[in-house]
Short mmCIF file of C-alpha atoms and ligand atoms in Angstrom, two decimals:
data_model
loop_
_atom_site.label_atom_id
_atom_site.label_comp_id
_atom_site.label_asym_id
_atom_site.label_seq_id
_atom_site.Cartn_x
_atom_site.Cartn_y
_atom_site.Cartn_z
CA MET S 1 -11.43 -26.41 -23.22
CA ILE S 2 -8.09 -27.45 -21.81
CA GLU S 3 -5.44 -28.64 -24.22
CA LEU S 4 -2.00 -30.05 -23.55
CA GLU S 5 0.28 -30.25 -26.57
CA THR S 6 3.50 -32.28 -26.42
CA VAL S 7 3.86 -31.25 -22.80
CA ALA S 8 6.77 -32.34 -20.61
CA HIS S 9 7.28 -31.68 -16.94
CA GLY S 10 9.93 -32.42 -14.36
CA TYR S 11 10.38 -30.85 -10.95
CA ASP S 12 14.13 -30.55 -10.83
CA GLY S 13 16.01 -31.69 -13.87
CA ALA S 14 14.76 -35.18 -14.71
CA GLU S 15 11.50 -35.23 -16.64
CA LEU S 16 8.60 -37.02 -14.96
CA PHE S 17 6.80 -37.44 -18.29
CA SER S 18 7.08 -35.98 -21.75
CA ASP S 19 5.23 -35.72 -25.05
CA VAL S 20 1.85 -35.62 -23.36
CA THR S 21 -0.96 -34.50 -25.64
CA LEU S 22 -4.45 -34.32 -24.22
CA GLN S 23 -7.65 -32.50 -25.02
CA LEU S 24 -10.41 -32.07 -22.47
CA GLY S 25 -13.19 -31.08 -24.83
CA ASP S 26 -16.79 -30.07 -24.18
CA GLY S 27 -18.65 -32.87 -22.41
CA SER S 28 -15.70 -35.25 -22.41
CA PHE S 29 -15.14 -37.70 -19.52
CA HIS S 30 -11.63 -38.95 -18.71
CA PHE S 31 -10.13 -41.13 -16.05
CA LEU S 32 -6.43 -40.88 -15.29
CA THR S 33 -4.68 -43.87 -13.74
CA GLY S 34 -1.16 -44.96 -13.15
CA PRO S 35 1.16 -46.11 -10.40
CA SER S 36 1.75 -43.91 -7.40
CA GLY S 37 4.39 -41.33 -8.18
CA ALA S 38 3.85 -41.57 -11.95
CA GLY S 39 2.74 -37.95 -12.12
CA LYS S 40 -1.08 -37.92 -12.04
CA THR S 41 -1.23 -35.04 -9.61
CA THR S 42 1.46 -33.26 -11.58
CA LEU S 43 -0.55 -33.59 -14.79
CA LEU S 44 -3.63 -32.18 -13.08
CA ARG S 45 -1.65 -29.26 -11.71
CA LEU S 46 -0.57 -28.48 -15.27
CA CYS S 47 -4.25 -28.57 -16.25
CA TYR S 48 -5.22 -25.80 -13.84
CA GLY S 49 -2.09 -23.75 -14.31
CA GLU S 50 -0.42 -24.24 -10.96
CA LEU S 51 2.58 -25.59 -12.83
CA VAL S 52 4.11 -24.34 -16.05
CA PRO S 53 5.26 -27.10 -18.42
CA THR S 54 8.99 -27.38 -18.95
CA ARG S 55 8.24 -28.04 -22.63
CA GLY S 56 5.17 -27.91 -24.80
CA THR S 57 2.03 -25.80 -24.67
CA VAL S 58 -0.95 -25.67 -22.34
CA ARG S 59 -4.06 -23.85 -23.53
CA PHE S 60 -7.02 -22.77 -21.44
CA PHE S 61 -10.19 -22.14 -23.41
CA GLY S 62 -8.13 -21.55 -26.53
CA GLN S 63 -5.54 -19.28 -24.95
CA ASP S 64 -1.91 -20.13 -24.36
CA ARG S 65 -1.06 -20.27 -20.66
CA ARG S 66 2.02 -18.17 -21.28
CA GLY S 67 0.10 -15.27 -22.79
CA LEU S 68 -2.64 -15.35 -20.20
CA GLY S 69 -1.31 -12.99 -17.52
CA ARG S 70 -2.19 -13.28 -13.85
CA ASP S 71 -5.76 -12.03 -14.10
CA GLY S 72 -6.31 -14.16 -17.19
CA LEU S 73 -5.20 -17.23 -15.26
CA ALA S 74 -7.55 -16.31 -12.41
CA PHE S 75 -10.47 -15.94 -14.82
CA ALA S 76 -9.62 -19.30 -16.42
CA ARG S 77 -9.57 -20.92 -12.97
CA GLN S 78 -12.99 -19.51 -12.21
CA ARG S 79 -14.24 -21.74 -15.02
CA ILE S 80 -12.42 -24.82 -13.71
CA GLY S 81 -13.42 -26.79 -10.61
CA VAL S 82 -10.65 -28.69 -8.85
CA VAL S 83 -10.72 -31.36 -6.15
CA HIS S 84 -7.21 -31.40 -4.75
CA GLN S 85 -5.75 -34.61 -3.41
CA ASP S 86 -5.04 -32.81 -0.12
CA CYS S 87 -8.28 -30.78 -0.28
CA ARG S 88 -6.63 -27.45 0.59
CA PHE S 89 -9.17 -25.64 2.73
CA LEU S 90 -8.87 -22.40 4.64
CA ASP S 91 -8.81 -23.74 8.18
CA HIS S 92 -10.12 -20.59 9.82
CA LEU S 93 -13.34 -20.56 7.79
CA SER S 94 -16.40 -22.71 8.34
CA LEU S 95 -16.96 -25.57 5.95
CA ARG S 96 -19.84 -23.61 4.44
CA ASP S 97 -17.62 -20.62 3.65
CA ASN S 98 -14.99 -22.99 2.28
CA VAL S 99 -17.51 -24.53 -0.09
CA ALA S 100 -18.61 -21.05 -1.20
CA LEU S 101 -15.00 -19.84 -1.50
CA PRO S 102 -14.74 -20.01 -5.32
CA LEU S 103 -17.79 -17.70 -5.54
CA ILE S 104 -16.37 -15.35 -2.92
CA ALA S 105 -12.92 -15.31 -4.52
CA GLY S 106 -14.50 -14.76 -7.94
CA GLU S 107 -16.44 -11.82 -6.44
CA ARG S 108 -19.70 -13.42 -7.39
CA PRO S 109 -22.92 -13.48 -5.33
CA VAL S 110 -23.25 -16.45 -2.97
CA PRO S 111 -26.66 -18.13 -3.29
CA ASP S 112 -27.02 -19.43 0.27
CA ARG S 113 -29.77 -21.88 -0.58
CA ASP S 114 -27.71 -23.54 -3.30
CA VAL S 115 -24.71 -23.89 -1.00
CA ASP S 116 -26.85 -25.50 1.69
CA ASP S 117 -28.56 -27.80 -0.79
CA LEU S 118 -25.25 -28.93 -2.24
CA MET S 119 -23.81 -29.59 1.20
CA ALA S 120 -26.85 -31.60 2.15
CA TRP S 121 -26.49 -33.55 -1.06
CA VAL S 122 -22.94 -34.61 -0.25
CA GLY S 123 -24.04 -35.52 3.29
CA LEU S 124 -22.53 -32.59 5.17
CA LYS S 125 -25.74 -30.97 6.37
CA GLY S 126 -24.68 -31.27 10.00
CA HIS S 127 -21.22 -29.83 9.40
CA VAL S 128 -21.88 -26.48 7.75
CA GLN S 129 -20.40 -24.55 10.68
CA ALA S 130 -17.58 -27.01 11.42
CA LEU S 131 -13.97 -25.98 10.83
CA PRO S 132 -12.13 -28.16 8.28
CA PRO S 133 -9.50 -29.56 10.70
CA SER S 134 -12.26 -31.16 12.78
CA LEU S 135 -13.52 -33.28 9.88
CA SER S 136 -12.72 -36.84 8.85
CA GLY S 137 -10.86 -37.54 5.63
CA GLY S 138 -14.02 -38.61 3.85
CA GLU S 139 -15.93 -35.55 5.00
CA ARG S 140 -13.14 -33.34 3.75
CA GLN S 141 -13.21 -35.02 0.36
CA ARG S 142 -16.93 -34.54 0.04
CA ALA S 143 -16.57 -30.87 0.98
CA ALA S 144 -13.75 -30.51 -1.55
CA LEU S 145 -16.00 -31.91 -4.25
CA ALA S 146 -18.80 -29.58 -3.23
CA ARG S 147 -16.41 -26.65 -3.46
CA ALA S 148 -15.24 -27.77 -6.91
CA VAL S 149 -18.76 -27.91 -8.36
CA ILE S 150 -20.32 -24.88 -6.62
CA THR S 151 -19.58 -22.63 -9.61
CA SER S 152 -20.98 -25.11 -12.15
CA PRO S 153 -17.55 -25.16 -13.81
CA GLU S 154 -16.94 -25.89 -17.47
CA VAL S 155 -14.13 -28.26 -16.55
CA LEU S 156 -13.84 -30.43 -13.46
CA LEU S 157 -10.52 -31.90 -12.37
CA ALA S 158 -10.60 -34.34 -9.45
CA ASP S 159 -7.54 -35.89 -7.85
CA GLU S 160 -8.47 -39.12 -6.02
CA PRO S 161 -11.86 -37.70 -5.01
CA THR S 162 -13.05 -41.00 -3.56
CA GLY S 163 -9.87 -42.18 -1.87
CA ASN S 164 -11.32 -42.03 1.63
CA LEU S 165 -14.94 -42.82 0.87
CA ASP S 166 -17.01 -45.97 1.22
CA TRP S 167 -18.46 -47.45 -1.93
CA ASP S 168 -21.96 -46.03 -1.56
CA MET S 169 -20.71 -42.50 -1.08
CA SER S 170 -18.25 -42.94 -3.96
CA VAL S 171 -21.09 -43.90 -6.28
CA ARG S 172 -23.16 -40.99 -5.01
CA LEU S 173 -20.39 -38.49 -5.80
CA LEU S 174 -19.75 -40.16 -9.14
CA SER S 175 -23.38 -39.69 -10.08
CA LEU S 176 -23.01 -35.98 -9.31
CA LEU S 177 -20.04 -35.78 -11.65
CA ILE S 178 -21.88 -37.71 -14.35
CA GLU S 179 -24.82 -35.36 -13.97
CA LEU S 180 -22.51 -32.36 -14.44
CA ASN S 181 -20.91 -34.07 -17.42
CA ARG S 182 -24.31 -34.58 -19.07
CA MET S 183 -24.83 -30.82 -18.79
CA GLY S 184 -21.59 -30.25 -20.71
CA THR S 185 -18.84 -30.15 -18.10
CA ALA S 186 -15.59 -31.79 -19.13
CA VAL S 187 -14.52 -34.17 -16.35
CA LEU S 188 -11.08 -35.59 -15.56
CA ILE S 189 -10.74 -37.90 -12.56
CA ALA S 190 -7.42 -39.26 -11.34
CA THR S 191 -8.07 -42.48 -9.46
CA HIS S 192 -6.74 -45.92 -8.57
CA ASP S 193 -10.23 -47.28 -8.11
CA LEU S 194 -10.98 -49.61 -11.04
CA ASN S 195 -14.44 -50.34 -9.70
CA LEU S 196 -15.27 -46.68 -9.89
CA ILE S 197 -14.10 -46.59 -13.48
CA ARG S 198 -16.25 -49.57 -14.36
CA ALA S 199 -19.27 -48.03 -12.64
CA ALA S 200 -18.79 -44.85 -14.63
CA LYS S 201 -18.28 -46.61 -17.94
CA ALA S 202 -21.64 -48.26 -17.47
CA GLN S 203 -23.26 -44.80 -17.55
CA VAL S 204 -21.10 -42.56 -19.76
CA SER S 205 -18.57 -43.05 -22.50
CA ALA S 206 -15.42 -42.43 -20.52
CA ARG S 207 -11.92 -42.66 -21.83
CA VAL S 208 -9.26 -44.12 -19.54
CA LEU S 209 -5.77 -42.66 -19.67
CA ARG S 210 -2.78 -44.15 -17.99
CA ILE S 211 0.57 -42.61 -17.13
CA ALA S 212 3.32 -45.19 -17.16
CA GLY S 213 6.91 -45.20 -18.32
CA ARG S 214 6.96 -41.39 -18.66
CA ARG S 215 4.22 -41.48 -21.29
CA LEU S 216 0.47 -40.99 -21.37
CA HIS S 217 -1.38 -43.94 -22.94
CA LEU S 218 -4.96 -44.54 -23.86
CA ALA S 219 -5.97 -47.61 -21.87
CA GLY S 220 -9.47 -48.83 -21.40
CA ALA S 221 -9.50 -51.85 -23.62
CA GLU S 222 -8.38 -54.08 -20.79
CA LEU S 223 -11.11 -52.86 -18.47
CA MET J 1 -16.27 -12.35 5.70
CA ARG J 2 -12.60 -12.55 6.44
CA VAL J 3 -10.90 -14.68 3.80
CA VAL J 4 -7.63 -13.90 5.56
CA PRO J 5 -7.53 -15.01 9.22
CA PRO J 6 -7.35 -12.22 11.78
CA ALA J 7 -3.67 -11.76 12.59
CA GLY J 8 -2.52 -11.13 16.13
CA GLN J 9 0.87 -9.48 16.32
CA SER J 10 1.05 -7.48 13.13
CA ALA J 11 -2.28 -5.83 13.95
CA TRP J 12 -1.06 -4.42 17.25
CA LEU J 13 2.29 -3.53 15.75
CA THR J 14 0.67 -1.46 13.02
CA LEU J 15 -1.67 0.25 15.45
CA LEU J 16 1.21 1.13 17.75
CA ILE J 17 3.51 2.33 14.97
CA ALA J 18 0.82 4.49 13.41
CA GLY J 19 -0.09 5.93 16.81
CA ALA J 20 3.46 6.76 17.85
CA MET J 21 4.35 8.19 14.45
CA ALA J 22 1.23 10.36 14.36
CA PHE J 23 2.04 11.66 17.83
CA LEU J 24 5.54 12.63 16.70
CA CYS J 25 4.19 14.08 13.49
CA VAL J 26 1.83 16.40 15.37
CA PHE J 27 4.79 17.82 17.29
CA ALA J 28 6.86 18.24 14.16
CA LEU J 29 3.90 19.99 12.58
CA ALA J 30 3.51 22.29 15.61
CA LEU J 31 7.21 23.08 15.49
CA SER J 32 7.00 23.87 11.81
CA VAL J 33 4.00 26.15 12.31
CA ALA J 34 5.67 27.91 15.25
CA ALA J 35 8.93 28.41 13.38
CA ASP J 36 6.98 29.73 10.44
CA ARG J 37 5.15 32.23 12.63
CA LEU J 38 8.40 33.32 14.29
CA ALA J 39 10.15 33.77 10.97
CA ALA J 40 7.26 35.82 9.67
CA ARG J 41 7.24 38.07 12.74
CA TRP J 42 10.96 38.68 12.75
CA GLY J 43 11.16 38.88 9.00
CA GLU J 44 8.64 41.69 9.02
CA ALA J 45 10.84 43.67 11.39
CA LEU J 46 13.79 42.97 9.16
CA SER J 47 12.19 44.36 6.09
CA ARG J 48 12.10 47.75 7.79
CA THR J 49 14.86 49.98 6.58
CA ALA J 50 18.10 50.83 8.21
CA THR J 51 19.08 54.50 8.56
CA VAL J 52 22.29 56.41 8.31
CA ARG J 53 22.38 59.41 10.65
CA ILE J 54 24.72 62.25 9.76
CA SER J 55 25.68 64.74 12.45
CA ALA J 56 28.20 67.24 11.27
CA PRO J 57 28.95 70.92 11.65
CA PRO J 58 26.63 72.90 9.34
CA THR J 59 29.52 73.78 7.04
CA GLN J 60 30.34 70.14 6.37
CA MET J 61 26.81 68.80 6.32
CA ASP J 62 26.20 68.97 2.60
CA GLU J 63 29.62 67.55 1.76
CA GLN J 64 29.28 64.62 4.12
CA THR J 65 25.76 63.93 2.96
CA ALA J 66 26.98 63.71 -0.62
CA ILE J 67 29.78 61.37 0.43
CA VAL J 68 27.40 59.12 2.37
CA LEU J 69 25.02 58.89 -0.56
CA GLU J 70 27.91 58.06 -2.87
CA VAL J 71 29.19 55.39 -0.48
CA LEU J 72 25.73 53.86 -0.20
CA ARG J 73 25.28 53.95 -3.95
CA THR J 74 28.41 51.88 -4.44
CA THR J 75 27.77 49.46 -1.57
CA PRO J 76 26.65 46.04 -2.75
CA GLY J 77 23.42 44.95 -1.10
CA VAL J 78 21.93 48.43 -0.83
CA ALA J 79 18.77 48.72 -2.89
CA THR J 80 17.94 52.38 -2.35
CA ALA J 81 19.35 55.23 -0.33
CA ARG J 82 17.10 58.23 0.12
CA LEU J 83 17.85 61.44 1.90
CA ILE J 84 14.85 62.32 4.02
CA PRO J 85 13.94 65.93 3.17
CA ASP J 86 13.69 68.44 6.01
CA ASP J 87 9.92 68.84 5.85
CA GLU J 88 9.43 65.08 6.07
CA GLN J 89 11.80 64.98 8.98
CA GLY J 90 9.80 67.78 10.58
CA ALA J 91 6.66 65.68 10.17
CA LEU J 92 8.43 62.82 11.90
CA LEU J 93 9.33 65.03 14.84
CA GLU J 94 6.08 66.92 15.05
CA PRO J 95 4.32 64.53 17.41
CA TRP J 96 7.04 65.15 19.96
CA PHE J 97 7.83 68.83 19.55
CA GLY J 98 4.70 70.34 18.07
CA PRO J 99 4.14 72.00 14.68
CA ASP J 100 6.09 75.16 15.36
CA LEU J 101 9.45 73.53 15.55
CA PRO J 102 12.05 75.85 14.04
CA LEU J 103 13.91 73.15 12.22
CA ASP J 104 16.49 75.41 10.67
CA LEU J 105 17.59 76.64 14.07
CA LEU J 106 18.21 73.23 15.48
CA ALA J 107 21.31 71.32 14.51
CA LEU J 108 19.31 68.29 13.56
CA PRO J 109 21.12 65.30 12.10
CA ARG J 110 20.24 64.38 8.56
CA LEU J 111 18.75 60.98 7.93
CA VAL J 112 19.30 58.71 4.97
CA GLU J 113 16.85 55.85 4.60
CA VAL J 114 18.49 52.68 3.34
CA THR J 115 16.62 49.65 1.99
CA GLU J 116 18.45 46.40 1.43
CA THR J 117 18.38 43.99 -1.43
CA PRO J 118 17.27 40.49 -0.38
CA GLU J 119 20.92 39.46 0.05
CA GLY J 120 21.54 42.34 2.44
CA PHE J 121 24.71 44.34 2.83
CA ASP J 122 27.81 43.81 4.91
CA ALA J 123 27.06 46.07 7.86
CA MET J 124 30.55 45.90 9.35
CA GLY J 125 32.20 46.86 6.05
CA LEU J 126 29.75 49.68 5.46
CA ARG J 127 30.32 50.98 8.96
CA LEU J 128 34.09 51.04 8.42
CA ARG J 129 33.79 52.81 5.06
CA LEU J 130 31.47 55.44 6.51
CA ALA J 131 33.80 56.03 9.45
CA ALA J 132 36.70 56.51 7.07
CA GLU J 133 34.98 58.77 4.55
CA ALA J 134 32.27 60.58 6.52
CA PRO J 135 33.17 60.70 10.20
CA GLY J 136 29.82 62.23 11.15
CA ALA J 137 27.78 59.32 9.70
CA VAL J 138 26.48 56.50 11.85
CA LEU J 139 24.78 53.42 10.50
CA ASP J 140 21.78 52.53 12.62
CA ASP J 141 20.57 49.03 11.80
CA HIS J 142 18.98 47.99 15.06
CA THR J 143 16.93 45.28 13.33
CA ARG J 144 19.84 43.50 11.76
CA TRP J 145 20.59 41.34 14.77
CA ARG J 146 17.38 39.52 14.00
CA ARG J 147 18.65 38.26 10.68
CA PRO J 148 20.39 35.15 12.06
CA LEU J 149 17.30 34.47 14.13
CA VAL J 150 15.10 34.59 11.06
CA GLU J 151 17.53 32.28 9.32
CA ALA J 152 17.47 29.93 12.31
CA ALA J 153 13.68 29.95 12.32
CA ALA J 154 13.60 29.12 8.63
CA ARG J 155 16.14 26.36 9.22
CA LEU J 156 14.05 25.04 12.10
CA ARG J 157 11.03 24.97 9.89
CA GLY J 158 13.00 23.05 7.27
CA LEU J 159 14.07 20.55 9.91
CA ALA J 160 10.49 20.12 11.10
CA VAL J 161 9.34 19.44 7.55
CA LEU J 162 12.22 17.00 7.07
CA SER J 163 11.17 15.26 10.30
CA MET J 164 7.68 14.82 8.95
CA VAL J 165 9.04 13.35 5.73
CA LEU J 166 11.23 10.97 7.76
CA ILE J 167 8.29 10.01 9.95
CA GLY J 168 6.30 9.23 6.81
CA GLY J 169 9.15 7.15 5.41
CA ALA J 170 9.65 5.25 8.65
CA THR J 171 5.93 4.57 8.85
CA ALA J 172 5.94 3.22 5.31
CA ALA J 173 8.94 1.00 6.09
CA MET J 174 7.44 -0.40 9.27
CA VAL J 175 4.02 -0.98 7.75
CA THR J 176 5.78 -2.78 4.90
CA LEU J 177 7.52 -5.00 7.45
CA ALA J 178 4.31 -5.73 9.35
CA ALA J 179 2.39 -6.40 6.14
CA SER J 180 5.17 -8.67 4.81
CA ALA J 181 5.09 -10.64 8.06
CA SER J 182 1.34 -11.00 7.74
CA LEU J 183 1.62 -12.01 4.07
CA ALA J 184 4.26 -14.61 4.91
CA ALA J 185 2.17 -16.01 7.75
CA ASN J 186 -0.74 -16.39 5.33
CA ALA J 187 1.17 -17.91 2.41
CA GLN J 188 -1.08 -21.00 2.46
CA VAL J 189 -4.24 -18.91 2.47
CA ILE J 190 -2.96 -16.85 -0.45
CA ALA J 191 -2.08 -19.99 -2.42
CA VAL J 192 -5.54 -21.49 -1.88
CA LEU J 193 -7.27 -18.25 -2.84
CA ARG J 194 -5.28 -18.13 -6.07
CA LEU J 195 -6.16 -21.77 -6.80
CA VAL J 196 -9.89 -21.17 -6.48
CA GLY J 197 -9.62 -18.28 -8.98
CA ALA J 198 -9.08 -15.14 -6.90
CA ARG J 199 -7.48 -12.26 -8.72
CA ASP J 200 -4.43 -10.57 -7.21
CA ARG J 201 -6.32 -7.41 -6.42
CA PHE J 202 -8.96 -9.37 -4.50
CA ILE J 203 -6.31 -10.98 -2.31
CA ALA J 204 -4.34 -7.76 -1.93
CA ARG J 205 -7.50 -5.91 -0.95
CA ALA J 206 -8.02 -8.19 2.06
CA PHE J 207 -4.62 -7.17 3.42
CA VAL J 208 -4.66 -3.56 2.26
CA ARG J 209 -8.05 -2.84 3.80
CA ARG J 210 -6.93 -4.25 7.11
CA PHE J 211 -3.62 -2.41 7.36
CA THR J 212 -5.07 0.86 6.10
CA LEU J 213 -7.80 0.70 8.71
CA ARG J 214 -5.34 -0.08 11.48
CA ALA J 215 -3.04 2.76 10.44
CA LEU J 216 -6.00 5.13 10.31
CA ILE J 217 -7.21 4.17 13.79
CA GLY J 218 -3.71 4.19 15.28
CA ALA J 219 -2.89 7.54 13.72
CA ALA J 220 -6.20 9.02 14.88
CA LEU J 221 -5.41 7.99 18.45
CA GLY J 222 -1.82 9.28 18.19
CA THR J 223 -2.98 12.57 16.69
CA ALA J 224 -5.59 13.05 19.39
CA ALA J 225 -2.95 12.39 22.05
CA GLY J 226 -0.51 14.81 20.41
CA MET J 227 -3.12 17.56 20.16
CA ALA J 228 -4.14 17.01 23.77
CA ALA J 229 -0.50 17.24 24.84
CA LEU J 230 -0.13 20.55 22.98
CA LEU J 231 -3.29 21.89 24.55
CA ALA J 232 -1.97 20.95 27.96
CA MET J 233 1.29 22.85 27.47
CA PRO J 234 1.62 25.40 30.28
CA ASP J 235 1.26 29.03 29.13
CA THR J 236 4.71 30.65 29.18
CA GLY J 237 3.47 34.08 28.16
CA GLU J 238 5.46 36.34 25.85
CA SER J 239 8.82 35.62 27.45
CA GLY J 240 8.81 32.03 26.29
CA GLY J 241 10.12 32.80 22.80
CA LEU J 242 9.72 29.74 20.60
CA LEU J 243 8.11 27.78 23.44
CA SER J 244 5.30 30.28 23.83
CA GLY J 245 4.52 29.82 20.16
CA LEU J 246 4.64 26.00 20.11
CA GLY J 247 1.14 24.88 19.37
CA PHE J 248 -1.59 25.85 17.01
CA ALA J 249 -3.70 28.96 16.93
CA GLY J 250 -7.22 29.22 15.58
CA PRO J 251 -7.68 27.44 12.26
CA GLU J 252 -4.18 25.98 12.54
CA TRP J 253 -5.77 23.34 14.77
CA LEU J 254 -7.17 21.86 11.57
CA TYR J 255 -3.69 21.01 10.24
CA PRO J 256 -3.06 17.95 12.46
CA LEU J 257 -6.40 16.50 11.35
CA ALA J 258 -4.65 15.69 8.06
CA VAL J 259 -2.26 13.32 9.83
CA PRO J 260 -4.56 10.24 10.13
CA PRO J 261 -5.68 10.31 6.48
CA LEU J 262 -2.06 10.73 5.40
CA ALA J 263 -1.03 7.77 7.58
CA ALA J 264 -3.80 5.74 5.97
CA VAL J 265 -2.57 6.67 2.49
CA VAL J 266 0.99 5.68 3.42
CA ALA J 267 -0.19 2.34 4.86
CA TRP J 268 -2.39 1.73 1.83
CA ALA J 269 0.48 2.25 -0.60
CA ALA J 270 2.99 0.27 1.49
CA THR J 271 0.70 -2.73 1.98
CA ARG J 272 -0.41 -2.74 -1.64
CA ALA J 273 3.19 -2.75 -2.85
CA ALA J 274 4.13 -5.54 -0.40
CA ALA J 275 1.09 -7.63 -1.35
CA PHE J 276 1.69 -7.43 -5.09
CA ARG J 277 5.36 -8.23 -4.58
CA VAL J 278 4.44 -11.42 -2.67
CA LEU J 279 1.67 -12.34 -5.11
CA ARG J 280 4.09 -12.29 -8.04
CA GLY J 281 5.70 -15.37 -6.48
CA VAL J 282 2.42 -17.33 -6.32
CA THR J 283 1.02 -19.05 -9.43
N1 LIG P 301 6.82 -30.08 -5.56
C1 LIG P 301 7.56 -31.14 -5.92
N2 LIG P 301 8.91 -31.02 -5.98
C2 LIG P 301 9.67 -32.06 -6.36
N3 LIG P 301 9.19 -33.24 -6.68
C3 LIG P 301 7.86 -33.44 -6.65
C4 LIG P 301 6.99 -32.40 -6.25
N4 LIG P 301 5.71 -32.85 -6.32
C5 LIG P 301 5.81 -34.13 -6.71
N5 LIG P 301 7.07 -34.50 -6.91
C6 LIG P 301 7.54 -35.80 -7.38
O1 LIG P 301 6.98 -36.05 -8.65
C7 LIG P 301 6.57 -37.40 -8.75
C8 LIG P 301 5.12 -37.48 -9.19
O2 LIG P 301 4.32 -36.90 -8.17
P1 LIG P 301 2.74 -36.90 -8.31
O3 LIG P 301 2.21 -36.30 -7.06
O4 LIG P 301 2.39 -36.25 -9.59
O5 LIG P 301 2.40 -38.44 -8.39
P2 LIG P 301 0.97 -39.14 -8.41
O6 LIG P 301 0.91 -39.92 -9.66
O7 LIG P 301 -0.08 -38.15 -8.18
O8 LIG P 301 1.08 -40.13 -7.17
P3 LIG P 301 -0.07 -40.58 -6.16
O9 LIG P 301 -0.84 -41.64 -6.87
O10 LIG P 301 0.69 -41.17 -5.02
O11 LIG P 301 -0.85 -39.41 -5.80
C9 LIG P 301 6.82 -38.03 -7.38
O12 LIG P 301 8.01 -38.80 -7.50
C10 LIG P 301 7.02 -36.88 -6.47
O13 LIG P 301 8.00 -37.21 -5.49
MG1 LIG P 302 -1.35 -37.73 -6.66
#
């Protein structure tokens, strides 16, 4: 669904990593780990087209990013759910509208019941009308996850989705992602939380990737 | 739902600009219509012919008439020169003197009707030539003094049209500025919308709709104010010249109603262009 082929990226001059090849296929489940500043967020941003690789090829659903055009990129993103590390809400809209935003932006009908159900599921029932700046970090992360899955995306990219959550809530969100994955969604989660990885590996066959020393490695054996 | 937060300053700015520009545009339009009317009225008078009147002793009459016709024939700018026959002249005089006028007994001047080509002739030169060659001939072109006035009216109309074009351009420029300010203020919103899969035209539409609507409302208010001001102009009667004609008459009052839709079209195009220019810089 999303393919990276010998991709390299650096922000200004020096390359952060290079020769990264990765395929997020149908129903795959990946974790991405690595030290802070190694480039996890950068790799994810390449995966939803916010960044263009300095070298190599990124393909969305079989199409080269470079040949996609602006509308093509938008349509590809409508099939990808993203939990950003910094959430990125529209602060003037209620949490409910923020969760429904991918549907609104994709000019698709908004099924109100589904939005409410999802928000209740992630424990935000009482906050549907709240504005994002008034929420705690954990509440924001749960809302960000709800927003990422509202479209039932074919690919889900999550950047530290449980960073601010207690263990019970982390497991609850993880089970949502596993559920999506069982229905065919390709999942990639960047995280530092080894316990979360272990909990997931008990339920699905997840591969663990690690960025270190400017390379992407397949880890997992040591977990 | 408003995916772009309601903006404060740029909204009022657009409303004000559109209103002021529409107000000015109504006056420029009225000026153009008035100048047009004036030019038409005076131009009609102009198209009437000039005449050459020949008064000479009966023995010289035929000779001088021939000379005058020859002079007119060779004068650039003269389209036709026609000697008005006696019976036609009699018909012209009949209302004043009755049907039994003994034309042949009166020493009536002969009249030559002259029509001009569109470029017109040099009246001063013609007058001098006639004086030199046919001393009894007088060029009577009482309508010619209007020619510079007609030209001035046409020029005025051109200036009014140019003003409207400039007003349109200035409106486009200022709406572009206001829209760019709004786009810059909402850079974060635009980036997030792109990230969740919005197409450019969806994002642009949010801005375009807003600025078009504001321009339409502002221009409607400005147009209404301009029309009211024209209605309230004191009546100067016939002596007012251009002033008495400034304003609309009858169906002409429909013309200014085109100003608000035009303002909306200008704002639509300006905002759309600004939005797509900004969006090109967002992944
Ligand atoms: N927009 C940017 N411009 C320049 N440098 C950047 C930019 N974004 C990130 N970097 C740099 O790139 C490196 C990798 O950043 P990235 O956010 O990908 O790390 P990360 O692995 O996600 O770290 P963390 O675990 O702390 O989230 C960092 O050194 C960071 O300073
Ligand atoms: Mg990061």
